[in-house]
Short mmCIF file of C-alpha atoms in Angstrom, two decimals:
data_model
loop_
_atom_site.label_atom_id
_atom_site.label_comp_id
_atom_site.label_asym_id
_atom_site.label_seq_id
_atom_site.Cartn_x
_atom_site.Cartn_y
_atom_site.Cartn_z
CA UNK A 114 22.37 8.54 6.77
CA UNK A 115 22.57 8.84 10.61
CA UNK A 116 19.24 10.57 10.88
CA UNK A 117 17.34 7.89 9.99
CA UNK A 118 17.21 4.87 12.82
CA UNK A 119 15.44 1.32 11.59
CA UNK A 120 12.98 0.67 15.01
CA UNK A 121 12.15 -2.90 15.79
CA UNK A 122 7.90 -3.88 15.99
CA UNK A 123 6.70 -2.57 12.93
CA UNK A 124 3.21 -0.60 13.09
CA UNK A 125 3.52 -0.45 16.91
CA UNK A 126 5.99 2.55 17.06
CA UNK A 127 3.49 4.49 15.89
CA UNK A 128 0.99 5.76 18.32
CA UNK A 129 -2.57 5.91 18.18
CA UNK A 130 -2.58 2.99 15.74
CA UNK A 131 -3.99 -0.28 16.11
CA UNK A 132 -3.54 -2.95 13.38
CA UNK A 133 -4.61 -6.96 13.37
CA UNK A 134 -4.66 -9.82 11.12
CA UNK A 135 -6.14 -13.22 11.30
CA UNK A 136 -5.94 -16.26 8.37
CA UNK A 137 -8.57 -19.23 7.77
CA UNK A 138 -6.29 -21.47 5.08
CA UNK A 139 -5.92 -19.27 2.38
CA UNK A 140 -8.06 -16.39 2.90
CA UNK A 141 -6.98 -13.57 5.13
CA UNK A 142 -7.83 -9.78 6.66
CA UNK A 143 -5.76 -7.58 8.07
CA UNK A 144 -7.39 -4.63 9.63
CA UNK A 145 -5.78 -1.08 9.99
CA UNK A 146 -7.08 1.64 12.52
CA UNK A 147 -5.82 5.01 12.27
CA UNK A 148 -8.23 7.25 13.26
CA UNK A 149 -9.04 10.91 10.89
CA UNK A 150 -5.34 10.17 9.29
CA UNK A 151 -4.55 12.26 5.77
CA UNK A 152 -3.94 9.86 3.60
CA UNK A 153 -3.05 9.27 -0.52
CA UNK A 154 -2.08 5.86 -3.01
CA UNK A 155 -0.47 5.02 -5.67
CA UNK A 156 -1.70 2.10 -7.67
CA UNK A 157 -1.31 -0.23 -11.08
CA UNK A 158 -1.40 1.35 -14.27
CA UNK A 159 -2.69 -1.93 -15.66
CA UNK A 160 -6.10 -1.18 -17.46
CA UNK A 161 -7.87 -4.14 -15.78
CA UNK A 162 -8.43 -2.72 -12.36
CA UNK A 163 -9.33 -4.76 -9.48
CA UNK A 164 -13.03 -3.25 -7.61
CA UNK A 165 -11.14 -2.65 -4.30
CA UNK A 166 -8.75 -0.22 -5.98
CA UNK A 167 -11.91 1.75 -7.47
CA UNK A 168 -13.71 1.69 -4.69
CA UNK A 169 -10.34 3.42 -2.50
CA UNK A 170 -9.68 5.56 -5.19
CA UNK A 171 -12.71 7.29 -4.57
CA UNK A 172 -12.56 7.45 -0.83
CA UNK A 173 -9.25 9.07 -1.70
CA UNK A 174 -11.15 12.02 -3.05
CA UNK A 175 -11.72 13.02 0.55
CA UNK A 176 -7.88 12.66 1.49
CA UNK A 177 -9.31 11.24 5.10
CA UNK A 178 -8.72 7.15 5.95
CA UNK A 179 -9.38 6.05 8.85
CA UNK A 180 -9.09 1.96 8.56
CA UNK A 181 -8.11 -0.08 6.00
CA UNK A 182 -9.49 -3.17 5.28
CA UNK A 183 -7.14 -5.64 3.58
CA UNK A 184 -7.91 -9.40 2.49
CA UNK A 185 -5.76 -12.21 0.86
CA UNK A 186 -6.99 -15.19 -0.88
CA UNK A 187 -9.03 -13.34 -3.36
CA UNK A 188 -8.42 -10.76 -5.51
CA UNK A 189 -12.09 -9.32 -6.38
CA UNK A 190 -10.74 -8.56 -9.80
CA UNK A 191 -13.20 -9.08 -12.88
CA UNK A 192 -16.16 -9.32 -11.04
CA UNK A 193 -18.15 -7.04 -12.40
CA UNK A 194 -20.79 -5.36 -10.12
CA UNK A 195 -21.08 -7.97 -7.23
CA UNK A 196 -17.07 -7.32 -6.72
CA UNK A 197 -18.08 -3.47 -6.26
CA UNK A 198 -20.74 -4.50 -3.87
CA UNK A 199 -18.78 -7.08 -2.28
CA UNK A 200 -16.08 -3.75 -1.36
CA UNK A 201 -19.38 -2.44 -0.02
CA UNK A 202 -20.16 -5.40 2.12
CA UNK A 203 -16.80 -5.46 3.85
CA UNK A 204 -16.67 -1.87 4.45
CA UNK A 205 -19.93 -1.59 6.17
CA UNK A 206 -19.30 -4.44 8.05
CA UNK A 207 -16.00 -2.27 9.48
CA UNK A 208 -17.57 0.77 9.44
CA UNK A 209 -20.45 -0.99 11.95
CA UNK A 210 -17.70 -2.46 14.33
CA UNK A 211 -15.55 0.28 14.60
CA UNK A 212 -18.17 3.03 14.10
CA UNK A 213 -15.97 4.59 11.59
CA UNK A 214 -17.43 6.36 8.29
CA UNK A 215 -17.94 4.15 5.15
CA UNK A 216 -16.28 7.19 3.22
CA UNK A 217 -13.37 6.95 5.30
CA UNK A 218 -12.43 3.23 4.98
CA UNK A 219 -10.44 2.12 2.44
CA UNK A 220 -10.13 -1.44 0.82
CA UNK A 221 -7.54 -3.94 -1.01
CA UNK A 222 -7.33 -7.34 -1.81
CA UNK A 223 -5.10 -10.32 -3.28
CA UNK A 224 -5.07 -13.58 -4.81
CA UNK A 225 -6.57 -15.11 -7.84
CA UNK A 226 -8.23 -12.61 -10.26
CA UNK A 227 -11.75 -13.22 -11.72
CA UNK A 228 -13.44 -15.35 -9.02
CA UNK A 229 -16.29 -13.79 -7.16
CA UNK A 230 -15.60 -12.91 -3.26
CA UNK A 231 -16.08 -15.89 -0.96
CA UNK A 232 -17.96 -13.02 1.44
CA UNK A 233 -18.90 -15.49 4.37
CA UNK A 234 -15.55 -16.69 5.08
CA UNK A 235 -14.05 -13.37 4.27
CA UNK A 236 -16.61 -11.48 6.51
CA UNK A 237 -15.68 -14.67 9.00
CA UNK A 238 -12.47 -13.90 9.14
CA UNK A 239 -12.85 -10.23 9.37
CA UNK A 240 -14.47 -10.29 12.70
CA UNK A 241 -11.45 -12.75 13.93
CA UNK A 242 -9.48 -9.79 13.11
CA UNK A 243 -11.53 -6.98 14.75
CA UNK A 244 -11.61 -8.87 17.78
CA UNK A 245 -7.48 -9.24 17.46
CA UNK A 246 -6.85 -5.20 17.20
CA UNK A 247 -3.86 -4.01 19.09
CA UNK A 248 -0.78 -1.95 18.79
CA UNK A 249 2.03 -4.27 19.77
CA UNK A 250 4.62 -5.58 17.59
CA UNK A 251 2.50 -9.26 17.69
CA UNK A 252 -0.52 -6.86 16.30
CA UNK A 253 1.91 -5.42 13.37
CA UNK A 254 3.64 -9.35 12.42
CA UNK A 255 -0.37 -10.41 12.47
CA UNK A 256 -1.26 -7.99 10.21
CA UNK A 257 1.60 -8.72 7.77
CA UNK A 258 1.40 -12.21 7.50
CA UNK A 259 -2.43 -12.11 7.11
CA UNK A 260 -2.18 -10.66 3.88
CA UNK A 261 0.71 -12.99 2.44
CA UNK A 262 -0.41 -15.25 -0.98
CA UNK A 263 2.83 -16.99 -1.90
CA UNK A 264 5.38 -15.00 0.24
CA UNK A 265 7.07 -16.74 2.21
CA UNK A 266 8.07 -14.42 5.07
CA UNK A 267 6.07 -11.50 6.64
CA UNK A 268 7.66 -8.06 5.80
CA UNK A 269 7.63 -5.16 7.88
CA UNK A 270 9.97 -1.59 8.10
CA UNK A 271 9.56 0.98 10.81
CA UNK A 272 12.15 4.03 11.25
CA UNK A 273 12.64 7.43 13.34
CA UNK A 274 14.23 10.19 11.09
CA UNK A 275 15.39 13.25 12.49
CA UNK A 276 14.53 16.24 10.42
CA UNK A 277 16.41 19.00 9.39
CA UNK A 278 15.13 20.95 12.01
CA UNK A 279 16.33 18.79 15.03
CA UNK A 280 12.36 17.52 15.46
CA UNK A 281 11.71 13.39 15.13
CA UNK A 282 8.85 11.79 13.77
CA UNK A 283 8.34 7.86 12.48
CA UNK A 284 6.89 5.67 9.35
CA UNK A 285 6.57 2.34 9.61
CA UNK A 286 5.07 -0.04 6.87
CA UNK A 287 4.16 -3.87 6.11
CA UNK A 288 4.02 -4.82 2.49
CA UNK A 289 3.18 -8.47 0.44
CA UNK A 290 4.38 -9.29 -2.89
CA UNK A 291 6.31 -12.45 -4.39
CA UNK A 292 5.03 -13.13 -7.67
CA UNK A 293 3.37 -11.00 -10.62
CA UNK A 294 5.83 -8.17 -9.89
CA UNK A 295 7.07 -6.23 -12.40
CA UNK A 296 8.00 -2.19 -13.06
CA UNK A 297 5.12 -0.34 -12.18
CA UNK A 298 4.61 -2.19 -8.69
CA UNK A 299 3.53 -5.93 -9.18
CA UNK A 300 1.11 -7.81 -7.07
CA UNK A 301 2.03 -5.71 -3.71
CA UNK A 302 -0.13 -4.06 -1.54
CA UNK A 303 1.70 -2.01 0.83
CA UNK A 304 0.56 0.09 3.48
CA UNK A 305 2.61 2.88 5.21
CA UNK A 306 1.67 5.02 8.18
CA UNK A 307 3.80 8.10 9.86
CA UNK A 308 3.07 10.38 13.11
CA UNK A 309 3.96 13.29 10.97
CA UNK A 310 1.61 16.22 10.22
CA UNK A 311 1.63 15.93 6.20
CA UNK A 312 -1.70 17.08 3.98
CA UNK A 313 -3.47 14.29 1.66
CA UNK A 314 -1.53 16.90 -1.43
CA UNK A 315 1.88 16.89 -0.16
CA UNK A 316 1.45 12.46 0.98
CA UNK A 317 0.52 12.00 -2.97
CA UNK A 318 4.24 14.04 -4.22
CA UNK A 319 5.94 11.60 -1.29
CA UNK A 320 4.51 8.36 -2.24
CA UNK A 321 5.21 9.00 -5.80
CA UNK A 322 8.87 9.75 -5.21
CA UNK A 323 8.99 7.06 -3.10
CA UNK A 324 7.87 4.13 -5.29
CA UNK A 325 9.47 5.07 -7.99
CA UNK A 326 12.60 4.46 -6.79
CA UNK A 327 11.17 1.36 -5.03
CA UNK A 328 8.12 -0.66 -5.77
CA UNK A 329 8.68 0.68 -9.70
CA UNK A 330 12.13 -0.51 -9.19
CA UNK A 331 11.63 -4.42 -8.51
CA UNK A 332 11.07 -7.08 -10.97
CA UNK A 333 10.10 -10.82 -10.14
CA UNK A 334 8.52 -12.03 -13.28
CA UNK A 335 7.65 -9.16 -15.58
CA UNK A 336 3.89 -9.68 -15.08
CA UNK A 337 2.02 -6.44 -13.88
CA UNK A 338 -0.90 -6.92 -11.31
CA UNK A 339 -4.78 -5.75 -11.33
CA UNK A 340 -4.83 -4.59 -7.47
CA UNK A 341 -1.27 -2.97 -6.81
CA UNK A 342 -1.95 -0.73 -4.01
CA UNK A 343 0.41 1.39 -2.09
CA UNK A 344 -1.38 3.61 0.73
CA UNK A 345 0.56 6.17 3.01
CA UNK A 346 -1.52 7.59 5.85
CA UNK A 347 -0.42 10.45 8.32
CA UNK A 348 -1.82 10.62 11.60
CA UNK A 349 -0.25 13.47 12.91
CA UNK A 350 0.26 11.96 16.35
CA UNK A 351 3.30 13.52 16.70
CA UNK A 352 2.18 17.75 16.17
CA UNK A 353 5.26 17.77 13.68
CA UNK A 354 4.92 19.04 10.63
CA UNK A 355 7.56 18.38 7.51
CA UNK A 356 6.03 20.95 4.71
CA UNK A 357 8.09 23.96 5.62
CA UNK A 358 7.55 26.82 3.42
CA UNK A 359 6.09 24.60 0.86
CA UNK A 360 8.53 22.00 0.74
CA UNK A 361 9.17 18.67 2.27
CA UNK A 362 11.27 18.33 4.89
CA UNK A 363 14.29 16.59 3.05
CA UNK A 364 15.31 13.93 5.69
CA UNK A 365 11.92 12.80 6.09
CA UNK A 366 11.48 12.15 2.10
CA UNK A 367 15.12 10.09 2.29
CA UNK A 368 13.56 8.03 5.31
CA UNK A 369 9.99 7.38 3.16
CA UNK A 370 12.48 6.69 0.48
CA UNK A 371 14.63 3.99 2.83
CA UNK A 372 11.43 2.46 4.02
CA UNK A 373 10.05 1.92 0.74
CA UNK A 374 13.08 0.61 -0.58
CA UNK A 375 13.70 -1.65 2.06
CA UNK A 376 10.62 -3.17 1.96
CA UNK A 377 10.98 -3.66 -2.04
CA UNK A 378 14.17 -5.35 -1.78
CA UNK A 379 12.65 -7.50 0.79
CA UNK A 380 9.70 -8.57 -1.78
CA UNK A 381 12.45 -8.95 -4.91
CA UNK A 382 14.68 -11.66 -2.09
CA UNK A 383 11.26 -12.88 -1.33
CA UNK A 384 10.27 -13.54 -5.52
CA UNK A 385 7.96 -16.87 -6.27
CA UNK A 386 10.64 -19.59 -6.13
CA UNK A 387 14.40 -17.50 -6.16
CA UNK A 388 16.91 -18.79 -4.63
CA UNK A 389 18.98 -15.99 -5.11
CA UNK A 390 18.42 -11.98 -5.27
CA UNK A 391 20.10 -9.62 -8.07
CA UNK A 392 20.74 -5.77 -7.59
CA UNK A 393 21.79 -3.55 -10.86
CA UNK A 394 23.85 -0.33 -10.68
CA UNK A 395 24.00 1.77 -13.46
CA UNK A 396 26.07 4.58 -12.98
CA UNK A 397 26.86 7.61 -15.52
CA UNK A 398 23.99 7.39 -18.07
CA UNK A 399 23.02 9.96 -20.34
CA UNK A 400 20.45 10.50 -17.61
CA UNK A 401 18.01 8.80 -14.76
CA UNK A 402 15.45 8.06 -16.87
CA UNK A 403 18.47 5.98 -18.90
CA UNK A 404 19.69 4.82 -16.08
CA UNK A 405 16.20 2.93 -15.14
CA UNK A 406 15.86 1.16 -18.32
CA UNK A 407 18.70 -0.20 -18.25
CA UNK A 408 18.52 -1.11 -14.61
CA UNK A 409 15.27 -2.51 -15.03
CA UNK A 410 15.94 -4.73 -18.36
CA UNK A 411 19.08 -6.72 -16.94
CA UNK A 412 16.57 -7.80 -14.00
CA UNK A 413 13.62 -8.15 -16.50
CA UNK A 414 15.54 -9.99 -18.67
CA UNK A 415 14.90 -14.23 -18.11
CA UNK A 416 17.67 -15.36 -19.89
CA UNK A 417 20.14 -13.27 -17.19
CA UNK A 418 17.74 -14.62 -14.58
CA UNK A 419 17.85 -18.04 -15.74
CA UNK A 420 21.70 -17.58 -16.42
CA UNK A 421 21.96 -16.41 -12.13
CA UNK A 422 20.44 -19.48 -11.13
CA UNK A 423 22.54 -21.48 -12.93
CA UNK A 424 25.60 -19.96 -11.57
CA UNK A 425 26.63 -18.99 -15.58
CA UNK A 426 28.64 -16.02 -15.71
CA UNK A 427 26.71 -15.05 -19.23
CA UNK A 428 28.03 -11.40 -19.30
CA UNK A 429 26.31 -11.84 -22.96
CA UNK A 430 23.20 -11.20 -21.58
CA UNK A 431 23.96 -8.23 -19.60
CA UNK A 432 25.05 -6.46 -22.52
CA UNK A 433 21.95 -7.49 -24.39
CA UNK A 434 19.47 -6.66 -22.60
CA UNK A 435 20.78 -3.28 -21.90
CA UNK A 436 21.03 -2.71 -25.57
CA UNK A 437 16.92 -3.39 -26.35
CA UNK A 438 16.31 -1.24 -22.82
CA UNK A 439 16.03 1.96 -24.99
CA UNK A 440 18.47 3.88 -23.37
CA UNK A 441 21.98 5.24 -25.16
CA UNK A 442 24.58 2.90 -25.27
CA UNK A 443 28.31 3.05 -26.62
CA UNK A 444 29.53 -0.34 -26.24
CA UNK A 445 33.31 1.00 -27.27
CA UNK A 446 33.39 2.82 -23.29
CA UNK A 447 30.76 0.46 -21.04
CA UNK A 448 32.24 -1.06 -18.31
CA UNK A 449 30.33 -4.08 -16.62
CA UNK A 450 31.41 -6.02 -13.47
CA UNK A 451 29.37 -8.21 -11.24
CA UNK A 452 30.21 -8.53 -7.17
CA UNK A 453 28.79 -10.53 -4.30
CA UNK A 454 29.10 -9.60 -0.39
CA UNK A 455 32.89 -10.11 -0.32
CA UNK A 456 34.35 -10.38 -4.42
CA UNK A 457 33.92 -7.77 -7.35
CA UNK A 458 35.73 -8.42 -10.86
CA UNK A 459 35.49 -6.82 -14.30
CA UNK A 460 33.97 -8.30 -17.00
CA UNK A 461 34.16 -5.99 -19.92
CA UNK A 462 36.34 -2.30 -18.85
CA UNK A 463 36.04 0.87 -20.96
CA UNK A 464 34.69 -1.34 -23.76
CA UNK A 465 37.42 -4.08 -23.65
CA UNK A 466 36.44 -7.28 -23.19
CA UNK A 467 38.80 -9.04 -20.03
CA UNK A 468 36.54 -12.11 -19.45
CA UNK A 469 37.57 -14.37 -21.76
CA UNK A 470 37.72 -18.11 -21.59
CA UNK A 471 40.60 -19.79 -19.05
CA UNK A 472 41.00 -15.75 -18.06
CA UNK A 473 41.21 -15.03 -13.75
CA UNK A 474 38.28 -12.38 -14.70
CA UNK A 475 36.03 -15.62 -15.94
CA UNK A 476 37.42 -17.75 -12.99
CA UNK A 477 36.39 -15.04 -10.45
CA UNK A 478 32.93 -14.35 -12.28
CA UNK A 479 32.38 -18.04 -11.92
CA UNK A 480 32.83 -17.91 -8.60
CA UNK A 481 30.86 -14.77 -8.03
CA UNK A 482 27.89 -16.49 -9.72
CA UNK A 483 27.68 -19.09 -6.77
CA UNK A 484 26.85 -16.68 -4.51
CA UNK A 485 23.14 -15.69 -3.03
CA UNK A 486 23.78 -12.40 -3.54
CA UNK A 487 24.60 -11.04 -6.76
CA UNK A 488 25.44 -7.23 -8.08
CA UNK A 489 25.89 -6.04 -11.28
CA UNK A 490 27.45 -3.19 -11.93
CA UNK A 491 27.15 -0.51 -14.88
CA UNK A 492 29.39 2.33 -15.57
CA UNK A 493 27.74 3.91 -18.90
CA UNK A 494 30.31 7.03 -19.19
CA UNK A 495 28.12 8.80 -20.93
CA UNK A 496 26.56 11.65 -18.80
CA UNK A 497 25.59 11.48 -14.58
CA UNK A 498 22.08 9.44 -14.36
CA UNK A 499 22.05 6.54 -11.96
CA UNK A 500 19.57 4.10 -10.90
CA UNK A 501 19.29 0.77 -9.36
CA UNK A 502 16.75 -2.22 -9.82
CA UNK A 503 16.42 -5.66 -7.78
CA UNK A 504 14.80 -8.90 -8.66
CA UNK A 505 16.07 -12.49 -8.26
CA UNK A 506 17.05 -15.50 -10.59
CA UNK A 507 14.26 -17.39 -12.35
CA UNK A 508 13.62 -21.31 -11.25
CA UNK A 509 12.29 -24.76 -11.81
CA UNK A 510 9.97 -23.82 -8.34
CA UNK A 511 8.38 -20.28 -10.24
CA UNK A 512 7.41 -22.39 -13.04
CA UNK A 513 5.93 -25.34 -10.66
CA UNK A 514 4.24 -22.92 -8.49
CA UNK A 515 2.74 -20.89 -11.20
CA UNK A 516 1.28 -23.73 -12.95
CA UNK A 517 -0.46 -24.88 -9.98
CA UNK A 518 -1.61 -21.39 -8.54
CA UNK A 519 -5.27 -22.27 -8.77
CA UNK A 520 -5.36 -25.72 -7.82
#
């Protein structure tokens, strides 16, 4: 797609945005400044909800945001009333500084669920931040690693897209996420900001098309987070508008769609532990909504992750786990092959089976499973749905680091 142009610096190609981030140990707060922006979410559809994502999904009723304050370290999550108040705390404390509106400040937190807010050090913290606000790429790496728990890099996106109409505008986003991540987002907050001119309505349809073909699409562990948070805010900097005649512009929904997906992938490579990061294709399903179950359960599945790290070519578990997925399956006409950056190689073609023991098919798939980078492939034959889902292998380090994730 040569109308859409990755941009180096994160947040800082947008204009009239200033972003920060500042850490004490484990607890951090990034701070996001985008003054009378239109502005929707998308969060977890676990039934334990953490109090920042109630308290935002009311100040969403307005569709106005004009900061967003994000800590790590803590993720205010069973805490009854004092975790609503606590939102409170922190947003007055902003809405002071920055002379914003309460009702126009959103909130979002992460890290270990049902312990109460440390508020001093948070609060602490918070002012290290406000003091820290800026709009250079330093401001934008801040403000992503600030809200890292067990990631282990910072991850930012920023593009131009060039509409259909000739016009540019940007999005740029930073995201967290490396463990409890499963189909329907995982522990990720993600926060996105464009220059377009798009109403609160129209950022909602977006976002939703977005992540599901993104943050819906990624699975780490199979666990499914209290605080999932993805926030998309429009600041109109740029006087371009994308809803034309009702619809959006269609290059600017494939570059929302690129961003969102790039920063997923970069949260599956980035899973608690992995050593190595797993894509699945499946091509020619009955239909999409086929074709994402099936995606979805090969990288769900912890035998085939277990089998990845290993290096075991366990084609096995491929087929099984597409055939509890739910979706239609005719094992007499599936074809499955895996690939790496450089090799591909059938394992089973139009339901015959080529890799065999002491076959080249096994011998390549062998070697294939070495690599950091694996792909599986699915060709269903049955109808045109497609879909594709990313995760990474499952290790000796997700097991140590979960265990210990407390202490």
């Amino acid at each position: 797609m040569n109308y859409i142009k990755e941009l180096d610096g994160g947040f800082s190609v947008i204009e009239n945005l200033k972003v920060s981030g500042a850490r004490e140990g484990k607890y951090g707060v990034s701070i996001i400044v985008s003054p009378n922006s239109s502005a929707s979410a998308v969060f977890t559809s676990n039934k334990v909800v953490a109090a920042p994502v109630k308290y935002t999904q009311n100040v969403l009723k307005k569709g106005i945001v004009s900061a967003v304050f994000v800590n790590s370290g803590n993720a205010n999550c069973f805490t009854g009333k004092q975790g609503f108040k606590d939102c409170e705390t922190l947003v007055e404390l902003l809405s002071v500084d920055l002379k914003i509106p309460k009702d126009e400040i959103a909130i979002a937190s992460t890290g270990v669920i049902g312990r109460e807010m440390p508020i001093d050090i948070i609060s602490k913290v918070a002012y290290e931040s406000l003091s820290k606000l800026g709009s250079n790429p330093e401001n934008s790496l801040a403000a992503a690693k600030a809200i890292m728990t067990t990631d282990t890099f910072p991850k930012e996106c920023a593009v131009e897209v060039t509409l259909t109409t000739g016009e540019t505008v940007r999005i740029a986003g930073i995201t967290k996420g490396s463990g409890m991540i499963a189909p329907n987002m995982g522990t990720m907050l993600s926060f996105i900001v464009t220059d377009a001119v798009i109403p609160s309505g129209e950022i909602k349809k977006a976002l939703k098309t977005s992540a599901d073909i993104s943050f819906n699409m990624i699975v780490v562990d199979g666990d499914e987070s209290t605080n999932d948070t993805c926030l998309m805010m429009a600041n109109g900097q740029s006087g371009v508008e994308v809803i034309k005649d009702g619809k959006m512009d269609s290059n600017f929904q494939d570059a929302l769609n690129y961003l969102c997906i790039d920063l997923a992938k970069k949260m599956a490579r980035d899973g608690e532990g992995a050593s190595k990061f797993i894509e699945a294709n499946v091509y020619n399903a009955r239909n999409d909504d086929d074709a994402r179950l099936a995606a979805k359960s090969i990288i769900s599945s912890s035998l085939f992750k277990s089998a990845v790290f290993g290096g075991d070519p366990n084609w096995g578990r491929i087929v099984s786990a597409i055939g509890y997925s739910g979706c239609d399956l005719n094992p007499d006409i599936v074809t499955i092959s895996i690939a790496d950056d450089s090799d591909d190689v059938d394992l089973v073609k139009n339901g015959e089976i080529l890799a065999f023991e002491d076959t080249p098919y096994l011998e390549m798939a062998e070697k294939i499973m070495q690599s950091k980078n694996i792909i599986v492939n699915i060709d269903m034959d049955l109808g045109d749905g497609e879909a594709t889902a990313w995760g990474c292998d499952l290790t000796y380090d997700y097991v140590k680091i979960n265990a210990e994730y407390t202490t």
